[in-house]
Amino acid sequence: GVREAVPLDLPAQKDQIEGVQLTMAAKFGPGGNSESFYAEGFKSTLQAPGWVRARGLDAYEYQGGNGITASPKTLAAIGQKAAEHGVAMSLHAPYYISLSSEFEEKRAKSLDYIAACADAGEALGARIMVVHTGSAAKISRETAMAYAADTVEKACALLAEKRTSVRMGLETMGKQNQLGTLDEVLRLCAIAPAILAPVVDFGHLNAREGGVLRTADDYKRIFDAISSALGGEAAETLHCHFSQIEYTKMGEKRHLTFADETFGPFFGPLAEAIVSLGVSPTIICESAGTMAEDALRMKELLYAAEQRAGRA
């Protein structure tokens, strides 16, 4: 499993406790631009890294879900701003990428999109591009996994040839008819752990399993599973998504905000797990419209969990 953090009451830790932040190698930021970004009169994603930093956040996921239409020059300019402001960039790949499509042509096209995404990610200075694992709606899960594994292998060959530094992140998905349980994602990532990385969407996992993420231990088990499958570093530097998500018996229905008190998952127990394990994830918030506000709330909750651990 992931190594437990050293107890915080050791004398060597004292100066860190008196400082502001302990394990704050964890990073937080929004997936795309919050409603407040536009409400404050900002228009261009070029302004997003500075805006995010001014709010006390240090990560940003560029939204390419509907396709990446910005020019390489614009993407590079955004990347430059992110570097200036110390904001860690990631990129969400187009939703129409399908690793497990029953149509070979669609899978081949997806490889082209993944290659283009790697270029966009390079321009942005992104560490990772997040790709949806695919659907298993019309074919058996076994067939879907076989197709996905084949597409992933080909994508890895492409990315290795490009010598890109952008990792391909495979995301856990929220609907039961989608590929993307934690186990499926970890099995696919094992194909080429140096090129692939798991992207755990905690809201998705909670929604597809009907509300299973309740305690710090529930979250710890996820980090332990990653560590066992892919090694400690994969767990320690996990890229993840967090939002509260309404669900039905089929899984994910819609993204909510932290104002929701019904569906969860709730961040408090995850904050506890992060402090207890001493991991440093990058957490992208995908709340509906309040991504930056809720990302900051998570950062505050993690800080509070660290303070409690420091006093314990």
GROMACS .gro file of C-alpha atoms in nm:
model
  312
    1GLY     CA    1   0.000   0.000   0.000
    2VAL     CA    2   0.094   0.369   0.007
    3ARG     CA    3   0.330   0.445   0.293
    4GLU     CA    4   0.170   0.616   0.590
    5ALA     CA    5   0.294   0.970   0.651
    6VAL     CA    6   0.531   1.011   0.948
    7PRO     CA    7   0.347   1.107   1.266
    8LEU     CA    8   0.327   1.484   1.279
    9ASP     CA    9   0.426   1.520   1.645
   10LEU     CA   10   0.795   1.456   1.578
   11PRO     CA   11   1.016   1.756   1.671
   12ALA     CA   12   1.149   1.776   1.313
   13GLN     CA   13   0.797   1.849   1.193
   14LYS     CA   14   0.736   2.145   1.426
   15ASP     CA   15   0.850   2.419   1.190
   16GLN     CA   16   0.622   2.282   0.919
   17ILE     CA   17   0.324   2.279   1.152
   18GLU     CA   18   0.383   2.643   1.244
   19GLY     CA   19   0.410   2.731   0.876
   20VAL     CA   20   0.091   2.752   0.676
   21GLN     CA   21   0.085   2.423   0.493
   22LEU     CA   22   0.208   2.071   0.550
   23THR     CA   23   0.148   1.817   0.275
   24MET     CA   24   0.032   2.094   0.046
   25ALA     CA   25   0.212   1.944  -0.245
   26ALA     CA   26  -0.150   1.861  -0.335
   27LYS     CA   27  -0.272   2.096  -0.608
   28PHE     CA   28  -0.625   2.220  -0.671
   29GLY     CA   29  -0.796   2.389  -0.963
   30PRO     CA   30  -1.102   2.406  -1.186
   31GLY     CA   31  -1.188   2.207  -1.495
   32GLY     CA   32  -1.249   2.499  -1.733
   33ASN     CA   33  -1.380   2.843  -1.641
   34SER     CA   34  -1.625   2.902  -1.359
   35GLU     CA   35  -1.937   3.113  -1.406
   36SER     CA   36  -1.771   3.370  -1.178
   37PHE     CA   37  -1.478   3.403  -1.422
   38TYR     CA   38  -1.718   3.532  -1.689
   39ALA     CA   39  -1.935   3.721  -1.438
   40GLU     CA   40  -1.625   3.920  -1.340
   41GLY     CA   41  -1.584   4.025  -1.703
   42PHE     CA   42  -1.309   3.785  -1.811
   43LYS     CA   43  -1.352   3.642  -2.158
   44SER     CA   44  -1.042   3.455  -2.268
   45THR     CA   45  -0.885   3.139  -2.126
   46LEU     CA   46  -0.556   3.328  -2.167
   47GLN     CA   47  -0.669   3.510  -1.852
   48ALA     CA   48  -0.754   3.189  -1.665
   49PRO     CA   49  -0.412   3.098  -1.516
   50GLY     CA   50  -0.370   3.442  -1.356
   51TRP     CA   51  -0.731   3.440  -1.235
   52VAL     CA   52  -0.695   3.092  -1.085
   53ARG     CA   53  -0.369   3.186  -0.911
   54ALA     CA   54  -0.519   3.504  -0.766
   55ARG     CA   55  -0.781   3.285  -0.600
   56GLY     CA   56  -0.517   3.071  -0.431
   57LEU     CA   57  -0.542   2.779  -0.675
   58ASP     CA   58  -0.255   2.616  -0.862
   59ALA     CA   59  -0.399   2.380  -1.125
   60TYR     CA   60  -0.618   2.418  -1.433
   61GLU     CA   61  -0.765   2.163  -1.673
   62TYR     CA   62  -0.817   2.295  -2.024
   63GLN     CA   63  -1.149   2.174  -2.161
   64GLY     CA   64  -1.116   2.010  -2.502
   65GLY     CA   65  -1.422   1.790  -2.457
   66ASN     CA   66  -1.602   1.928  -2.760
   67GLY     CA   67  -1.285   1.937  -2.967
   68ILE     CA   68  -0.971   2.148  -2.951
   69THR     CA   69  -1.036   2.450  -3.171
   70ALA     CA   70  -0.771   2.689  -3.037
   71SER     CA   71  -0.461   2.739  -3.252
   72PRO     CA   72  -0.125   2.598  -3.140
   73LYS     CA   73  -0.014   2.959  -3.092
   74THR     CA   74  -0.303   3.033  -2.852
   75LEU     CA   75  -0.246   2.708  -2.662
   76ALA     CA   76   0.124   2.792  -2.624
   77ALA     CA   77   0.032   3.142  -2.498
   78ILE     CA   78  -0.200   2.987  -2.235
   79GLY     CA   79   0.080   2.746  -2.140
   80GLN     CA   80   0.318   3.039  -2.105
   81LYS     CA   81   0.075   3.219  -1.871
   82ALA     CA   82   0.032   2.900  -1.666
   83ALA     CA   83   0.411   2.868  -1.630
   84GLU     CA   84   0.440   3.234  -1.526
   85HIS     CA   85   0.174   3.189  -1.257
   86GLY     CA   86   0.291   2.847  -1.139
   87VAL     CA   87  -0.032   2.677  -1.243
   88ALA     CA   88  -0.010   2.304  -1.329
   89MET     CA   89  -0.186   2.243  -1.661
   90SER     CA   90  -0.376   1.938  -1.778
   91LEU     CA   91  -0.602   1.885  -2.077
   92HIS     CA   92  -0.935   1.709  -2.116
   93ALA     CA   93  -0.939   1.527  -2.451
   94PRO     CA   94  -1.248   1.530  -2.678
   95TYR     CA   95  -1.544   1.323  -2.559
   96TYR     CA   96  -1.583   1.173  -2.906
   97ILE     CA   97  -1.263   0.972  -2.866
   98SER     CA   98  -1.372   0.609  -2.832
   99LEU     CA   99  -1.116   0.351  -2.728
  100SER     CA  100  -1.369   0.068  -2.734
  101SER     CA  101  -1.595   0.147  -3.032
  102GLU     CA  102  -1.723  -0.159  -3.217
  103PHE     CA  103  -1.631   0.026  -3.539
  104GLU     CA  104  -1.266  -0.005  -3.633
  105GLU     CA  105  -1.277   0.322  -3.827
  106LYS     CA  106  -1.391   0.509  -3.516
  107ARG     CA  107  -1.107   0.357  -3.312
  108ALA     CA  108  -0.853   0.451  -3.583
  109LYS     CA  109  -0.986   0.810  -3.588
  110SER     CA  110  -0.955   0.819  -3.210
  111LEU     CA  111  -0.582   0.752  -3.246
  112ASP     CA  112  -0.553   1.061  -3.468
  113TYR     CA  113  -0.738   1.268  -3.204
  114ILE     CA  114  -0.508   1.134  -2.929
  115ALA     CA  115  -0.199   1.232  -3.132
  116ALA     CA  116  -0.344   1.582  -3.190
  117CYS     CA  117  -0.423   1.606  -2.817
  118ALA     CA  118  -0.065   1.522  -2.727
  119ASP     CA  119   0.048   1.814  -2.945
  120ALA     CA  120  -0.207   2.043  -2.778
  121GLY     CA  121  -0.090   1.918  -2.438
  122GLU     CA  122   0.273   1.992  -2.527
  123ALA     CA  123   0.177   2.346  -2.627
  124LEU     CA  124  -0.011   2.396  -2.299
  125GLY     CA  125   0.274   2.251  -2.094
  126ALA     CA  126   0.028   1.989  -1.966
  127ARG     CA  127   0.152   1.694  -1.764
  128ILE     CA  128  -0.146   1.478  -1.862
  129MET     CA  129  -0.433   1.455  -2.111
  130VAL     CA  130  -0.750   1.295  -1.977
  131VAL     CA  131  -0.926   1.044  -2.204
  132HIS     CA  132  -1.258   0.868  -2.144
  133THR     CA  133  -1.222   0.491  -2.144
  134GLY     CA  134  -1.515   0.417  -2.374
  135SER     CA  135  -1.858   0.258  -2.385
  136ALA     CA  136  -1.973  -0.096  -2.328
  137ALA     CA  137  -2.337  -0.023  -2.409
  138LYS     CA  138  -2.380  -0.229  -2.726
  139ILE     CA  139  -2.108  -0.492  -2.683
  140SER     CA  140  -2.000  -0.716  -2.395
  141ARG     CA  141  -1.757  -0.571  -2.140
  142GLU     CA  142  -1.498  -0.833  -2.243
  143THR     CA  143  -1.517  -0.727  -2.608
  144ALA     CA  144  -1.510  -0.359  -2.509
  145MET     CA  145  -1.201  -0.418  -2.292
  146ALA     CA  146  -1.027  -0.608  -2.573
  147TYR     CA  147  -1.094  -0.323  -2.819
  148ALA     CA  148  -0.985  -0.063  -2.562
  149ALA     CA  149  -0.664  -0.253  -2.484
  150ASP     CA  150  -0.582  -0.274  -2.854
  151THR     CA  151  -0.648   0.100  -2.906
  152VAL     CA  152  -0.446   0.188  -2.595
  153GLU     CA  153  -0.150  -0.021  -2.716
  154LYS     CA  154  -0.157   0.156  -3.053
  155ALA     CA  155  -0.191   0.496  -2.883
  156CYS     CA  156   0.111   0.421  -2.664
  157ALA     CA  157   0.318   0.327  -2.968
  158LEU     CA  158   0.215   0.658  -3.130
  159LEU     CA  159   0.298   0.860  -2.818
  160ALA     CA  160   0.633   0.685  -2.771
  161GLU     CA  161   0.721   0.765  -3.132
  162LYS     CA  162   0.628   1.132  -3.076
  163ARG     CA  163   0.851   1.134  -2.764
  164THR     CA  164   0.585   1.343  -2.595
  165SER     CA  165   0.611   1.424  -2.226
  166VAL     CA  166   0.230   1.431  -2.197
  167ARG     CA  167   0.092   1.126  -2.017
  168MET     CA  168  -0.231   0.969  -2.143
  169GLY     CA  169  -0.469   0.959  -1.848
  170LEU     CA  170  -0.751   0.703  -1.851
  171GLU     CA  171  -1.053   0.821  -1.654
  172THR     CA  172  -1.285   0.620  -1.431
  173MET     CA  173  -1.640   0.668  -1.562
  174GLY     CA  174  -1.974   0.725  -1.391
  175LYS     CA  175  -2.231   0.522  -1.586
  176GLN     CA  176  -2.257   0.148  -1.556
  177ASN     CA  177  -2.272   0.096  -1.934
  178GLN     CA  178  -1.936   0.274  -1.975
  179LEU     CA  179  -1.597   0.111  -1.943
  180GLY     CA  180  -1.406   0.266  -1.658
  181THR     CA  181  -1.436   0.089  -1.326
  182LEU     CA  182  -1.121   0.144  -1.118
  183ASP     CA  183  -1.014  -0.213  -1.197
  184GLU     CA  184  -1.064  -0.169  -1.573
  185VAL     CA  185  -0.866   0.156  -1.572
  186LEU     CA  186  -0.580  -0.002  -1.375
  187ARG     CA  187  -0.570  -0.305  -1.607
  188LEU     CA  188  -0.546  -0.076  -1.911
  189CYS     CA  189  -0.280   0.143  -1.747
  190ALA     CA  190  -0.067  -0.167  -1.681
  191ILE     CA  191  -0.017  -0.193  -2.062
  192ALA     CA  192   0.244   0.086  -2.046
  193PRO     CA  193   0.274   0.245  -1.700
  194ALA     CA  194   0.540   0.493  -1.819
  195ILE     CA  195   0.300   0.644  -2.076
  196LEU     CA  196  -0.040   0.586  -1.916
  197ALA     CA  197  -0.178   0.703  -1.582
  198PRO     CA  198  -0.508   0.649  -1.402
  199VAL     CA  199  -0.735   0.952  -1.362
  200VAL     CA  200  -0.970   0.879  -1.075
  201ASP     CA  201  -1.296   1.070  -1.092
  202PHE     CA  202  -1.423   1.017  -0.737
  203GLY     CA  203  -1.769   1.150  -0.823
  204HIS     CA  204  -1.795   0.899  -1.109
  205LEU     CA  205  -1.687   0.603  -0.894
  206ASN     CA  206  -1.933   0.702  -0.621
  207ALA     CA  207  -2.216   0.742  -0.874
  208ARG     CA  208  -2.159   0.417  -1.063
  209GLU     CA  209  -2.147   0.218  -0.738
  210GLY     CA  210  -2.450   0.389  -0.582
  211GLY     CA  211  -2.282   0.603  -0.316
  212VAL     CA  212  -1.994   0.391  -0.183
  213LEU     CA  213  -1.743   0.665  -0.093
  214ARG     CA  214  -1.830   0.757   0.264
  215THR     CA  215  -1.525   0.719   0.490
  216ALA     CA  216  -1.153   0.796   0.472
  217ASP     CA  217  -1.094   0.420   0.445
  218ASP     CA  218  -1.316   0.401   0.135
  219TYR     CA  219  -1.084   0.655  -0.030
  220LYS     CA  220  -0.767   0.493   0.105
  221ARG     CA  221  -0.864   0.164  -0.060
  222ILE     CA  222  -0.856   0.343  -0.397
  223PHE     CA  223  -0.503   0.473  -0.339
  224ASP     CA  224  -0.396   0.128  -0.218
  225ALA     CA  225  -0.540  -0.040  -0.529
  226ILE     CA  226  -0.347   0.205  -0.753
  227SER     CA  227  -0.030   0.150  -0.553
  228SER     CA  228  -0.063  -0.230  -0.574
  229ALA     CA  229  -0.135  -0.227  -0.948
  230LEU     CA  230   0.103   0.044  -1.071
  231GLY     CA  231   0.344   0.125  -0.786
  232GLY     CA  232   0.355   0.384  -0.510
  233GLU     CA  233   0.439   0.682  -0.728
  234ALA     CA  234   0.121   0.640  -0.935
  235ALA     CA  235  -0.080   0.670  -0.614
  236GLU     CA  236   0.127   0.951  -0.467
  237THR     CA  237   0.102   1.179  -0.772
  238LEU     CA  238  -0.254   1.084  -0.875
  239HIS     CA  239  -0.437   1.319  -1.113
  240CYS     CA  240  -0.803   1.317  -1.018
  241HIS     CA  241  -1.141   1.480  -1.062
  242PHE     CA  242  -1.379   1.562  -0.781
  243SER     CA  243  -1.738   1.678  -0.785
  244GLN     CA  244  -2.062   1.581  -0.620
  245ILE     CA  245  -2.279   1.391  -0.868
  246GLU     CA  246  -2.647   1.300  -0.869
  247TYR     CA  247  -2.700   0.937  -0.966
  248THR     CA  248  -2.969   0.678  -1.040
  249LYS     CA  249  -2.939   0.301  -1.041
  250MET     CA  250  -2.773   0.334  -1.383
  251GLY     CA  251  -2.502   0.556  -1.237
  252GLU     CA  252  -2.417   0.921  -1.305
  253LYS     CA  253  -2.703   1.160  -1.384
  254ARG     CA  254  -2.558   1.511  -1.347
  255HIS     CA  255  -2.284   1.713  -1.181
  256LEU     CA  256  -2.387   1.918  -0.878
  257THR     CA  257  -2.211   2.179  -0.663
  258PHE     CA  258  -2.085   2.158  -0.306
  259ALA     CA  259  -2.417   2.311  -0.199
  260ASP     CA  260  -2.566   1.961  -0.245
  261GLU     CA  261  -2.605   1.772   0.082
  262THR     CA  262  -2.771   1.460  -0.059
  263PHE     CA  263  -2.563   1.272  -0.313
  264GLY     CA  264  -2.196   1.326  -0.239
  265PRO     CA  265  -1.930   1.217  -0.244
  266PHE     CA  266  -1.811   1.462   0.019
  267PHE     CA  267  -1.454   1.585   0.027
  268GLY     CA  268  -1.391   1.576   0.405
  269PRO     CA  269  -1.310   1.202   0.424
  270LEU     CA  270  -1.085   1.228   0.116
  271ALA     CA  271  -0.894   1.516   0.282
  272GLU     CA  272  -0.844   1.289   0.583
  273ALA     CA  273  -0.719   1.006   0.359
  274ILE     CA  274  -0.475   1.237   0.177
  275VAL     CA  275  -0.322   1.357   0.505
  276SER     CA  276  -0.306   1.007   0.652
  277LEU     CA  277  -0.137   0.861   0.342
  278GLY     CA  278   0.090   1.161   0.278
  279VAL     CA  279   0.001   1.165  -0.093
  280SER     CA  280   0.015   1.470  -0.322
  281PRO     CA  281  -0.265   1.447  -0.577
  282THR     CA  282  -0.370   1.710  -0.829
  283ILE     CA  283  -0.744   1.755  -0.783
  284ILE     CA  284  -0.950   1.911  -1.060
  285CYS     CA  285  -1.296   2.025  -0.959
  286GLU     CA  286  -1.581   1.961  -1.203
  287SER     CA  287  -1.870   2.111  -1.008
  288ALA     CA  288  -2.150   2.256  -1.220
  289GLY     CA  289  -2.045   2.621  -1.267
  290THR     CA  290  -1.868   2.663  -0.929
  291MET     CA  291  -1.547   2.475  -1.014
  292ALA     CA  292  -1.306   2.738  -0.879
  293GLU     CA  293  -1.508   2.811  -0.564
  294ASP     CA  294  -1.541   2.442  -0.479
  295ALA     CA  295  -1.173   2.377  -0.562
  296LEU     CA  296  -1.080   2.643  -0.306
  297ARG     CA  297  -1.321   2.487  -0.056
  298MET     CA  298  -1.136   2.154  -0.103
  299LYS     CA  299  -0.802   2.322  -0.043
  300GLU     CA  300  -0.940   2.474   0.279
  301LEU     CA  301  -1.079   2.138   0.392
  302LEU     CA  302  -0.743   1.971   0.329
  303TYR     CA  303  -0.565   2.243   0.524
  304ALA     CA  304  -0.809   2.193   0.813
  305ALA     CA  305  -0.746   1.815   0.804
  306GLU     CA  306  -0.372   1.882   0.817
  307GLN     CA  307  -0.412   2.114   1.114
  308ARG     CA  308  -0.614   1.848   1.298
  309ALA     CA  309  -0.349   1.585   1.221
  310GLY     CA  310  -0.080   1.827   1.343
  311ARG     CA  311  -0.259   1.877   1.675
  312ALA     CA  312  -0.350   1.510   1.720
   0.00000   0.00000   0.00000
